[in-house]
PDB file of C-alpha atoms in Angstrom:
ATOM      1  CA  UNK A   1    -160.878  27.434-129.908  1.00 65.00           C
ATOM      2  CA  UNK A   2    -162.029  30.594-127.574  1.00 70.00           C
ATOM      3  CA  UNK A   3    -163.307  28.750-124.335  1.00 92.00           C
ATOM      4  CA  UNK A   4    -165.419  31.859-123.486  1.00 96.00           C
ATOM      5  CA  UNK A   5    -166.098  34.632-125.639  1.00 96.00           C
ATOM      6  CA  UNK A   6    -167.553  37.590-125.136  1.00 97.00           C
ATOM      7  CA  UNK A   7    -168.911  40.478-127.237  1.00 97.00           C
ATOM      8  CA  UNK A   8    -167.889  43.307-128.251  1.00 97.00           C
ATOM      9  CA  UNK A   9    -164.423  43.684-127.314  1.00 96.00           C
ATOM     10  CA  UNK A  10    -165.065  47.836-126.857  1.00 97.00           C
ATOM     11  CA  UNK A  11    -168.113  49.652-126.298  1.00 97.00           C
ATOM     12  CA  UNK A  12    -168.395  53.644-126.707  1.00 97.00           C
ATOM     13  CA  UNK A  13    -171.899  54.767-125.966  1.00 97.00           C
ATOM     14  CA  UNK A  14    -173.508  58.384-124.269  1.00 97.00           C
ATOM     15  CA  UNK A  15    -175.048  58.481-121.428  1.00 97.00           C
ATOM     16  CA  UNK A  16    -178.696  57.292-120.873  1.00 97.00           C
ATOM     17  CA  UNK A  17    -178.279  54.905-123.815  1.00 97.00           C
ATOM     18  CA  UNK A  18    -179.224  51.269-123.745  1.00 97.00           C
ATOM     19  CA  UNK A  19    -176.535  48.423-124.454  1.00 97.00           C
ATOM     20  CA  UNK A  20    -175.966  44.820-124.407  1.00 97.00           C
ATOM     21  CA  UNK A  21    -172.709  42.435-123.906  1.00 98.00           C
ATOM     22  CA  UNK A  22    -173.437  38.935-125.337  1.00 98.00           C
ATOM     23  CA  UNK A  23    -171.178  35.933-124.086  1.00 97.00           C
ATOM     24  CA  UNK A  24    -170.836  32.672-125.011  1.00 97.00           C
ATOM     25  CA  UNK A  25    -168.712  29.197-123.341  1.00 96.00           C
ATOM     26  CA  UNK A  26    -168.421  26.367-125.192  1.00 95.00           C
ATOM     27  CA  UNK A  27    -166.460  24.496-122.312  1.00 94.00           C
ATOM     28  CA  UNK A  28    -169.742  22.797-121.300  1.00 92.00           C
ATOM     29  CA  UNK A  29    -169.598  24.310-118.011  1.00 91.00           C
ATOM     30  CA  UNK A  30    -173.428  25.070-116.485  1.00 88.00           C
ATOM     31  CA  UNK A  31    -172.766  27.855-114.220  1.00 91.00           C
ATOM     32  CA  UNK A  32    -171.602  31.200-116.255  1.00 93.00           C
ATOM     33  CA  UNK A  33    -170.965  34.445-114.336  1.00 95.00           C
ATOM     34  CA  UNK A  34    -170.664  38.581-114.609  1.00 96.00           C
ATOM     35  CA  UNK A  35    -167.703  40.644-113.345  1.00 97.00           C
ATOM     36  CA  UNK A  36    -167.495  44.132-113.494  1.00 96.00           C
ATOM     37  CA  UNK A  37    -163.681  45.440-113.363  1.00 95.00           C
ATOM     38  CA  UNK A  38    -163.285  49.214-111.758  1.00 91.00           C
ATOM     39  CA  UNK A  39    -160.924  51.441-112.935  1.00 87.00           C
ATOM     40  CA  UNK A  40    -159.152  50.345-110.057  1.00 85.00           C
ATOM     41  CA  UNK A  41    -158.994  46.855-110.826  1.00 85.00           C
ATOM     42  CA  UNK A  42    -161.099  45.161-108.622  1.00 90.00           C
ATOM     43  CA  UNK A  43    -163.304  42.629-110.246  1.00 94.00           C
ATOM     44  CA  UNK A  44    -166.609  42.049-108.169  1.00 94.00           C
ATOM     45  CA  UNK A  45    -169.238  39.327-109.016  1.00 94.00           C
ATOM     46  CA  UNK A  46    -172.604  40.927-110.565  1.00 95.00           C
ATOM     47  CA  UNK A  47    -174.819  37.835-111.161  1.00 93.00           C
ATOM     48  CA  UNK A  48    -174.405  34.261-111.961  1.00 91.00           C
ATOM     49  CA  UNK A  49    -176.508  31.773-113.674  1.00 90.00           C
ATOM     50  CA  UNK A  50    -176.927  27.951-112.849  1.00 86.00           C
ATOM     51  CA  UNK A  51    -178.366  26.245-115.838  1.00 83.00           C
ATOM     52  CA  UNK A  52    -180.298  29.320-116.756  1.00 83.00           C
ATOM     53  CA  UNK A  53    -181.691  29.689-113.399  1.00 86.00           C
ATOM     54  CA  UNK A  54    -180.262  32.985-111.701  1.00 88.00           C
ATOM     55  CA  UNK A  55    -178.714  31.877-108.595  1.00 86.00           C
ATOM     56  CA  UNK A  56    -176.508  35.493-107.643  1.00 85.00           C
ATOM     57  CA  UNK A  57    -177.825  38.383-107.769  1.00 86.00           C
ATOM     58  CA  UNK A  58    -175.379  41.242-105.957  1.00 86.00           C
ATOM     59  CA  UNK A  59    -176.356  44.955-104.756  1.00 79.00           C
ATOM     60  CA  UNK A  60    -176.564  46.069-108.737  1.00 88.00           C
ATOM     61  CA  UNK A  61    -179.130  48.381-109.683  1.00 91.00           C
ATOM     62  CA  UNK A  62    -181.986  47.094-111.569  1.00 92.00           C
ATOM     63  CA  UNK A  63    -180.723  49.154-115.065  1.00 96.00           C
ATOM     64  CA  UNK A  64    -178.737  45.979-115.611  1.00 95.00           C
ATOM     65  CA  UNK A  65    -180.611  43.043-116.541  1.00 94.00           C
ATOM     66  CA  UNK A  66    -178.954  39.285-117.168  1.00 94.00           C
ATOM     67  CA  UNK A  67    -180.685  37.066-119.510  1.00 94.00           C
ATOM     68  CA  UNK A  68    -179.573  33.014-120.050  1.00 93.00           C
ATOM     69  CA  UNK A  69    -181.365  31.540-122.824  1.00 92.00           C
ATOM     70  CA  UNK A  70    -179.547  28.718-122.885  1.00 92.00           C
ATOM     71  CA  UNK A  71    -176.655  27.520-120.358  1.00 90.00           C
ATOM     72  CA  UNK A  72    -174.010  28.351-123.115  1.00 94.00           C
ATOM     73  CA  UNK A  73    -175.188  31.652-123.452  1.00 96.00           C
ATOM     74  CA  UNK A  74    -175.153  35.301-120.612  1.00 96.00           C
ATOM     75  CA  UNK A  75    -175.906  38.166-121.641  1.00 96.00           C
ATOM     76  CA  UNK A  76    -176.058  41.024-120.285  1.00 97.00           C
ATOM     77  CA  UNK A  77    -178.357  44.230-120.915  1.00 97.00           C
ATOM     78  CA  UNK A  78    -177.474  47.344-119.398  1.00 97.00           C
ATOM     79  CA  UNK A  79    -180.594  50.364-119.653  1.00 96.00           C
ATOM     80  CA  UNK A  80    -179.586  54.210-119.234  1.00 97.00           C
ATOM     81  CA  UNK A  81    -176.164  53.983-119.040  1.00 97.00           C
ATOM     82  CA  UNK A  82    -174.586  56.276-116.470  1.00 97.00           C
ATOM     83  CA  UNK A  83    -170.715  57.629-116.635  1.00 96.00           C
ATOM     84  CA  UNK A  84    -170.498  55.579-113.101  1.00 94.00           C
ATOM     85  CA  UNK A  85    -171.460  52.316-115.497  1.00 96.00           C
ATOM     86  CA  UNK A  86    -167.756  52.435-117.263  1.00 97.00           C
ATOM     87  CA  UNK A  87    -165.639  49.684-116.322  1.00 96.00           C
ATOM     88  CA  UNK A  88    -164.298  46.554-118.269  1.00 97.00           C
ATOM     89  CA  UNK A  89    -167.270  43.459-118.124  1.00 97.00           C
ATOM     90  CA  UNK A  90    -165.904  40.294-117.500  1.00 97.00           C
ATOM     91  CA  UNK A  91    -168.137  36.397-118.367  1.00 97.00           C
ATOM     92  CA  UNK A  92    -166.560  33.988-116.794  1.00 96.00           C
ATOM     93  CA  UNK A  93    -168.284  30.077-116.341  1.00 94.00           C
ATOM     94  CA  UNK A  94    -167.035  26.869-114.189  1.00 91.00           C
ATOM     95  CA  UNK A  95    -168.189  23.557-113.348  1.00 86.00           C
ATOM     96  CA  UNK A  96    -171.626  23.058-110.733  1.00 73.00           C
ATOM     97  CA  UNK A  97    -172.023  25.522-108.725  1.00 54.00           C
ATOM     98  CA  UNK A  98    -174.683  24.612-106.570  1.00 56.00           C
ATOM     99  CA  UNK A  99    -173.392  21.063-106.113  1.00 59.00           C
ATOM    100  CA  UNK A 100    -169.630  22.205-105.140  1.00 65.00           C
ATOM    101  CA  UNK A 101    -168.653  25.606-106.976  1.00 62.00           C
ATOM    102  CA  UNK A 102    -166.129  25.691-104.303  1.00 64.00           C
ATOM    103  CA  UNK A 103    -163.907  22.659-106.230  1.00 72.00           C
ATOM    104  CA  UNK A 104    -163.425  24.758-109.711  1.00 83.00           C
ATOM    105  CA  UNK A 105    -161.698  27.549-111.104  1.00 89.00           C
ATOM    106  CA  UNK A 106    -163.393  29.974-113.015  1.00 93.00           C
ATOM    107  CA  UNK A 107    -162.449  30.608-116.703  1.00 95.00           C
ATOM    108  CA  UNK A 108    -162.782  34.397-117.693  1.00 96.00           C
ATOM    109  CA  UNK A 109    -163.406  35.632-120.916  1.00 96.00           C
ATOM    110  CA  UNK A 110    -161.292  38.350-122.894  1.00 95.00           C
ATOM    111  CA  UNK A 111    -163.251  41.437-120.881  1.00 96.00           C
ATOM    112  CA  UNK A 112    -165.796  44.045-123.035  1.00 97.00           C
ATOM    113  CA  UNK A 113    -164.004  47.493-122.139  1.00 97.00           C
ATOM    114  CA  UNK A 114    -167.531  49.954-121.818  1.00 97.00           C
ATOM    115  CA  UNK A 115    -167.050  53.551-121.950  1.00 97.00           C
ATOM    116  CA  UNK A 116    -169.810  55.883-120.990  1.00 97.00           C
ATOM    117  CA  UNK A 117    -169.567  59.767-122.111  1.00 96.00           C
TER     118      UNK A 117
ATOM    119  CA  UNK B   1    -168.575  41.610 -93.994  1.00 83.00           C
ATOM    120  CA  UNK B   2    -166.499  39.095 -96.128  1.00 88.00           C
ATOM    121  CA  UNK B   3    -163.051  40.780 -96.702  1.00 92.00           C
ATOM    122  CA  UNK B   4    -160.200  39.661 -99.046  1.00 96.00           C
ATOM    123  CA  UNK B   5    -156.976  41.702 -97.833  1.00 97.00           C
ATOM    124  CA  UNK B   6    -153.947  41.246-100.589  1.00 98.00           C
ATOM    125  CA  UNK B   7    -150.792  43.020 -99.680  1.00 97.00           C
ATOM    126  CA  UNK B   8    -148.477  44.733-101.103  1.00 97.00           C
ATOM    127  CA  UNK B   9    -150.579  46.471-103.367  1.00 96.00           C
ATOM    128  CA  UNK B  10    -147.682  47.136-105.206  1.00 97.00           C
ATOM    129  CA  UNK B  11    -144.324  45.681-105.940  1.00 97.00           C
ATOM    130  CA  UNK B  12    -141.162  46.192-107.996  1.00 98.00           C
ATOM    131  CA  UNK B  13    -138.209  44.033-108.601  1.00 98.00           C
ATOM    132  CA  UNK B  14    -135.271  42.955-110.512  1.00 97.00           C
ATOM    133  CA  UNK B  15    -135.391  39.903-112.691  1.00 98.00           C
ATOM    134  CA  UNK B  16    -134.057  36.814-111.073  1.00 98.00           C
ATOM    135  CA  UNK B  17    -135.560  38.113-107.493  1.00 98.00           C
ATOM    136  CA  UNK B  18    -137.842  36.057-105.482  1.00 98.00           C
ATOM    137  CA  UNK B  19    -141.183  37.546-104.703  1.00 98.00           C
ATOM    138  CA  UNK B  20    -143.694  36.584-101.836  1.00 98.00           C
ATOM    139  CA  UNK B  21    -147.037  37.983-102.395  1.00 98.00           C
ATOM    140  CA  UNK B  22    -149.821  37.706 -99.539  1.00 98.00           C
ATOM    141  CA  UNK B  23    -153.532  37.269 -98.836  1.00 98.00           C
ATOM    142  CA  UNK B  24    -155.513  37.171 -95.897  1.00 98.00           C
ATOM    143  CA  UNK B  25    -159.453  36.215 -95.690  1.00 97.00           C
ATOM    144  CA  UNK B  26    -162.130  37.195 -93.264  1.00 95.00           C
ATOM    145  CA  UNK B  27    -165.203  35.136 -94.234  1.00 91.00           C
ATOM    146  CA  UNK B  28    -167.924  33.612 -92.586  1.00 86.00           C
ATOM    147  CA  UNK B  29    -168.533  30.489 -94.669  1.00 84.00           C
ATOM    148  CA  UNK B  30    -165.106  29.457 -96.466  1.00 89.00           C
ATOM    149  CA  UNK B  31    -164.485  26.760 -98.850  1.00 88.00           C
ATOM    150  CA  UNK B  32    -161.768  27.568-101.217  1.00 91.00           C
ATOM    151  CA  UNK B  33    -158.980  29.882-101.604  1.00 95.00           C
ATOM    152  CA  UNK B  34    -157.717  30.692-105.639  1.00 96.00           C
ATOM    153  CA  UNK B  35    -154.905  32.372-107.412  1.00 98.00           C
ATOM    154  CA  UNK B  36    -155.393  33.993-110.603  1.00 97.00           C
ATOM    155  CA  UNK B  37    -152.873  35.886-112.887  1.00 97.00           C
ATOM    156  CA  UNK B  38    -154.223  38.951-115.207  1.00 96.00           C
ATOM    157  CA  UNK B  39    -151.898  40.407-117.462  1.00 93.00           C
ATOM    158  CA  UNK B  40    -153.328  42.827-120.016  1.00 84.00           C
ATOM    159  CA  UNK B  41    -156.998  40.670-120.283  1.00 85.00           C
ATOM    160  CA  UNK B  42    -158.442  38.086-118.481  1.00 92.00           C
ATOM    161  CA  UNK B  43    -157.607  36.618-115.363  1.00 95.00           C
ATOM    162  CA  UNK B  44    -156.368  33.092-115.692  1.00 95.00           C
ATOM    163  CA  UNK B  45    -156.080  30.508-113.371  1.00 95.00           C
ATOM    164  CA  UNK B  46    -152.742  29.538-111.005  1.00 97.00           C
ATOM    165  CA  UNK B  47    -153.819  27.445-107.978  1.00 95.00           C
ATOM    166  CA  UNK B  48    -157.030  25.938-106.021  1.00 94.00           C
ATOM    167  CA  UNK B  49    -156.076  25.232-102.485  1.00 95.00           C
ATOM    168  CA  UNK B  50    -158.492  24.218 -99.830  1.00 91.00           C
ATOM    169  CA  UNK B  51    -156.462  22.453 -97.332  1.00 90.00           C
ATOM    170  CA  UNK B  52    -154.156  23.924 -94.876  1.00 93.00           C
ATOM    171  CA  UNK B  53    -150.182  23.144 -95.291  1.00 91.00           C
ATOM    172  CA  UNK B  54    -150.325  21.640 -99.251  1.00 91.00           C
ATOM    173  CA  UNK B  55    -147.948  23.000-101.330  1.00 93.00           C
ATOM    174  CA  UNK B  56    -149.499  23.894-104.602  1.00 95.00           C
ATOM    175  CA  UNK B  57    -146.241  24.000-107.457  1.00 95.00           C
ATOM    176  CA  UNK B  58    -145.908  25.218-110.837  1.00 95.00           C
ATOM    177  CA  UNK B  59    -142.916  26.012-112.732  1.00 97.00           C
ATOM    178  CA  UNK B  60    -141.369  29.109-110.547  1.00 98.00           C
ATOM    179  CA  UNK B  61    -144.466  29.632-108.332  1.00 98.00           C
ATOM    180  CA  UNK B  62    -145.719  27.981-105.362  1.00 98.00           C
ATOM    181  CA  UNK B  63    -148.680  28.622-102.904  1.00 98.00           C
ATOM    182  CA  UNK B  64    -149.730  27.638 -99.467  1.00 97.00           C
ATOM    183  CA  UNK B  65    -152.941  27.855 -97.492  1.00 97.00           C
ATOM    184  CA  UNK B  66    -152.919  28.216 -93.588  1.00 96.00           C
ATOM    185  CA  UNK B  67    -156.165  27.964 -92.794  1.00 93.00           C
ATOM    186  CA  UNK B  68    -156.057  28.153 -88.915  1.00 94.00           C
ATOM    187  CA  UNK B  69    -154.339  32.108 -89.507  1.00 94.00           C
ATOM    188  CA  UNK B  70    -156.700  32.578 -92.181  1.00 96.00           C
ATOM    189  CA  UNK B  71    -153.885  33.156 -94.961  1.00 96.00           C
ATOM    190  CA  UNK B  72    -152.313  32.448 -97.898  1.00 98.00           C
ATOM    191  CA  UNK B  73    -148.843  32.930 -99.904  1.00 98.00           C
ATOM    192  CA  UNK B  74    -147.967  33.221-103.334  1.00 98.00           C
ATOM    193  CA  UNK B  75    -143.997  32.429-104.021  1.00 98.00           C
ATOM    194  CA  UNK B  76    -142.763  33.278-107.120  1.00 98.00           C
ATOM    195  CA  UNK B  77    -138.835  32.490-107.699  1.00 98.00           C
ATOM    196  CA  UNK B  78    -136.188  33.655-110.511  1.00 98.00           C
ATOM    197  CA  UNK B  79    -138.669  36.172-111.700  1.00 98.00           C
ATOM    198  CA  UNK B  80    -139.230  37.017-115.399  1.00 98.00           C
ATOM    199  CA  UNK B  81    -140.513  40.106-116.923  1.00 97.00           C
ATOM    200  CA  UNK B  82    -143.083  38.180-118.267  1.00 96.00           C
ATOM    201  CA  UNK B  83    -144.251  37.825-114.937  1.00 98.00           C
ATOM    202  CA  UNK B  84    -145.419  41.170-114.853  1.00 98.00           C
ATOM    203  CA  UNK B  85    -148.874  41.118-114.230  1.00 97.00           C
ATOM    204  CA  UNK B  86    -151.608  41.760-111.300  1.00 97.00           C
ATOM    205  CA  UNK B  87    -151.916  38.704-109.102  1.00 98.00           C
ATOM    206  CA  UNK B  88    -155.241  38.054-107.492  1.00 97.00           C
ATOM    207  CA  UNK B  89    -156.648  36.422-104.960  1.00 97.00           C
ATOM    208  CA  UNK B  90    -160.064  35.229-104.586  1.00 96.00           C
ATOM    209  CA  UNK B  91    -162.058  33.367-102.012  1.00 95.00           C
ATOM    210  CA  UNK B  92    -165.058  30.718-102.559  1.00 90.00           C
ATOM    211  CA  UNK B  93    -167.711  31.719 -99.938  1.00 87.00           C
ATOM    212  CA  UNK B  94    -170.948  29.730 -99.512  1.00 82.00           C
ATOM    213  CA  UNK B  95    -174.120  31.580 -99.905  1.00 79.00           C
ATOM    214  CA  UNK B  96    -176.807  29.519 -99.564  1.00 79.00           C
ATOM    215  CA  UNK B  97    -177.379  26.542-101.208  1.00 78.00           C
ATOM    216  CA  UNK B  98    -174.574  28.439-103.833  1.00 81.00           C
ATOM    217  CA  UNK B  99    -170.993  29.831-103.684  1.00 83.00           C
ATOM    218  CA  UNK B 100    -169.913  32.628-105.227  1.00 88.00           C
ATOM    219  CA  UNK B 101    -165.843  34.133-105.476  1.00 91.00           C
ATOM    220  CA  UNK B 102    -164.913  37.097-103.702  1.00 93.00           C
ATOM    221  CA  UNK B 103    -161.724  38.555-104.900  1.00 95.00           C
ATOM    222  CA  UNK B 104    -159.143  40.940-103.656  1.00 96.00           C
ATOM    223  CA  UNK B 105    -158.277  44.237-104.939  1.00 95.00           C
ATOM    224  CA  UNK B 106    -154.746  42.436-106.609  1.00 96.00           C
ATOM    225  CA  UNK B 107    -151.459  43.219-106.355  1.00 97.00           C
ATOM    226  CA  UNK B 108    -149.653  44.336-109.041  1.00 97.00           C
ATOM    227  CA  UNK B 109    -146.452  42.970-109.330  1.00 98.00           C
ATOM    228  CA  UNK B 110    -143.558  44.857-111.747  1.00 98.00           C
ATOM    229  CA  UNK B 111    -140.500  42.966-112.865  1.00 98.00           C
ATOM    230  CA  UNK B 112    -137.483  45.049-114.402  1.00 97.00           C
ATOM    231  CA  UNK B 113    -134.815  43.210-116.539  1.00 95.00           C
TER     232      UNK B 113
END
């Protein structure tokens, strides 16, 4: 059984479209997360999500928008795509994280490769 | 600013060598200090270490926290090809009431039969 799951695997879209990556845990975790990957490799947190309740928010502009509408379930919608928006889009959930994130690994899902032209 | 320094960047070596891969933290609230190993997807998990002079084991690789030079080492011995991969390291910092992980920019580590 996939622990987390994400959707879809590859995404090739123009510029100033509109685009969303669904993701799914079914680890019973309550806290689920968004990476973003650079080409570079360096994954850096975009949001997270405490029992639906948004609890990180980093410096990303306000064309992408997380949505939990349940706490199996991130998604994340992404308006007027820019060439600067391609990068691989990691979920990932744990344990807690407001009681003691700090004690538990993260499990990542398989990545959604986005490609902006 | 909270920085996560991994070094080498890079590395190549022969199978059967022994590899030592570093990570240094500046951070203002620390809690936690993680390993993770991504090969072509996602990262998965290798080690949780939050007190200073614990060897963490698995298999061939081992990891250490000092947490009084701010640092941390990840040992991997008799290397594999199949250890090829990009090793990162990642830091739980509070924020808040909440943590979050900051992670390194990796370091990707080649093995050659």
């Amino acid at each position: 059984d996939t622990a987390v799951s994400q959707t879809p695997k590859y995404l090739v879209t123009q510029m100033g479209n509109d685009k969303s990556i669904k993701c799914e845990q079914n680890l019973g975790h309550d806290t689920m997360y968004w990476y973003k990957q650079d080409s570079k490799k360096f994954l850096k947190i975009m949001f997270s999500y405490n029992n639906k309740e948004l609890i990180i928010n980093e410096t990303v502009p306000n064309r992408f928008s997380p949505k939990s509408p349940d706490k199996a379930h991130l998604n994340l919608h992404i308006n007027s795509l820019e060439l600067g928006d391609s990068a691989v889009y990691f979920c990932a959930s744990s344990q807690d994280a407001s009681g003691g994130a700090y004690s538990y690994e993260q499990y990542f899902g398989p990545g959604t490769r986005l490609t902006v032209t | 600013e909270d920085k996560v320094v991994q070094s080498p960047l890079s590395l190549v070596v022969h199978e059967g060598d022994t590899v030592t891969l570093n990570c240094s933290y500046e951070v203002t609230n620390f809690r936690s200090l993680l390993w993770y190993k991504q090969e072509k997807k996602a990262p998965t998990f290798l080690f949780m270490l939050t007190s200073s002079g614990i060897e963490k084991k698995s298999g061939r690789l081992s990891s250490i926290l000092d947490k009084k030079e701010l640092f941390s080492i990840l040992n991997i011995t008799a290397t594999q090809t199949g250890d090829s991969a990009i090793y990162l390291c990642a830091v739980y910092i509070r924020l808040g009431s909440n943590y979050k992980l900051t992670f390194g920019k990796g370091t990707l580590l080649t093995v050659n039969p």
